[in-house]
Short mmCIF file of C-alpha atoms in Angstrom, two decimals:
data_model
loop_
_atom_site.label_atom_id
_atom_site.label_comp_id
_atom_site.label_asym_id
_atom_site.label_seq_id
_atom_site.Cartn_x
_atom_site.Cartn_y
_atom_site.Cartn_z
CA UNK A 1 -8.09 3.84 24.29
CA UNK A 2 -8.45 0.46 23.03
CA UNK A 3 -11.42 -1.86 23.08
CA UNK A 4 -11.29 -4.66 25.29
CA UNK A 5 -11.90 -8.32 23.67
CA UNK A 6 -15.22 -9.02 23.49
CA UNK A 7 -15.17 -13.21 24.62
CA UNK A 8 -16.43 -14.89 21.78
CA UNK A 9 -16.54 -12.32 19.17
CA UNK A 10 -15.94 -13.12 16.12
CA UNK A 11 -17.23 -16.77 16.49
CA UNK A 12 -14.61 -19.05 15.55
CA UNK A 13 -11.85 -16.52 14.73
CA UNK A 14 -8.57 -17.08 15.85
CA UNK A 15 -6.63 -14.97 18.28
CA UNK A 16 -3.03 -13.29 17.37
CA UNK A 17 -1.44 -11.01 19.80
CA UNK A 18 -3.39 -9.23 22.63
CA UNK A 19 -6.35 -7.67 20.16
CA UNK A 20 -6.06 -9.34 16.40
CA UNK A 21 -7.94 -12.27 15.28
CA UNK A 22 -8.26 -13.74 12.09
CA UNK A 23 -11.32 -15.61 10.71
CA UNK A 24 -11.75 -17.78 7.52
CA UNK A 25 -15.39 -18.00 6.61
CA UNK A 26 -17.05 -18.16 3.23
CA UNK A 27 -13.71 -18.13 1.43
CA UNK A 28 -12.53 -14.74 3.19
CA UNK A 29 -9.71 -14.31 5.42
CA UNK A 30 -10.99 -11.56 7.83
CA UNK A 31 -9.42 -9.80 10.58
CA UNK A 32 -10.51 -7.97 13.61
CA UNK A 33 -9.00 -5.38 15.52
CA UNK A 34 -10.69 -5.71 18.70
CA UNK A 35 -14.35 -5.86 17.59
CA UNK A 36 -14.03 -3.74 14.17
CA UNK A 37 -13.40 -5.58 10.81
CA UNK A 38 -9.90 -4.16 10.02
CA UNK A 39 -9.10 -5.58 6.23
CA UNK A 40 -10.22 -8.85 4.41
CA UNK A 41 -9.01 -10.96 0.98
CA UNK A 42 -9.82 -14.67 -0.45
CA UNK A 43 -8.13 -17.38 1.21
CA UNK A 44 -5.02 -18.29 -0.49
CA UNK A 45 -4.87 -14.89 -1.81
CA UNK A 46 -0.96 -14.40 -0.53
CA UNK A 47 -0.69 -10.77 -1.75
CA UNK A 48 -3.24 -9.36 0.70
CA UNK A 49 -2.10 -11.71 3.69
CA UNK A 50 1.38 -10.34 3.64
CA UNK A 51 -0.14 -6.78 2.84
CA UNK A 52 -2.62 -7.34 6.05
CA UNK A 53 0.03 -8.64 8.00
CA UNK A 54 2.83 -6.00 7.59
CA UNK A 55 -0.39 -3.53 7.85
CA UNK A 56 -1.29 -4.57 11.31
CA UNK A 57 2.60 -4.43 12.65
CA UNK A 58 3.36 -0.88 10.78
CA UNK A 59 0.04 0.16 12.76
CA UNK A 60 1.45 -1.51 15.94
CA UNK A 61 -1.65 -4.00 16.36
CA UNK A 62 0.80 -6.72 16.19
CA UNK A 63 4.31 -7.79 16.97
CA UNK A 64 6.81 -9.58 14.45
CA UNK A 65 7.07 -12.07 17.69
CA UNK A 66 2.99 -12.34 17.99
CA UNK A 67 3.26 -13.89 14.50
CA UNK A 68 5.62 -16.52 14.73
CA UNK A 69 3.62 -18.34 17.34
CA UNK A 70 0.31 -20.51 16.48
CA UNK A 71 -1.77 -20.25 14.87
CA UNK A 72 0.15 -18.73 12.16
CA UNK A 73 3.59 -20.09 12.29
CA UNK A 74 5.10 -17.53 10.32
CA UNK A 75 9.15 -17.47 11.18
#
C-alpha cells in the first residue's frame, strides 16, 4: 500500500505525478517517493536525471504524461 503525501514534506520540493517530488538543495537533485528518498545526483548532472527519470516510470511511480507537464516540461 502506498504512503499518502505527507503536506509539506520535503520543504520546497516540487510535486510530479500523484507521489514524486523532486527537490534541488545544496547542489543535489533529490527525489521522493512519497516520504522516502528514492535516488539523488548533482544538478546539471543529465546522466542521472534521465537515469532517475526512466527509473521512476519502469517502477510505475510516474507516467510519461506526468512528465511533460510543469514543472518539468519534458515533451
Amino acid at each position: 500500500m502506498r504512503q499518502s503525501w505527507l503536506p509539506g514534506f520535503p520543504d520546497g520540493a516540487q510535486k510530479v505525478g500523484e507521489g514524486l517530488a523532486i527537490l534541488e538543495k545544496d547542489g543535489q537533485a533529490i527525489y521522493f517517493v512519497g516520504g522516502d528518498n528514492y535516488f539523488s545526483h548533482p544538478v546539471g548532472d543529465d546522466a542521472g536525471r534521465r537515469f532517475a527519470l526512466t527509473s521512476l516510470m519502469e517502477n510505475g511511480h510516474v507516467k510519461a504524461v506526468e512528465l511533460e507537464r510543469p514543472p518539468l516540461c519534458i515533451p
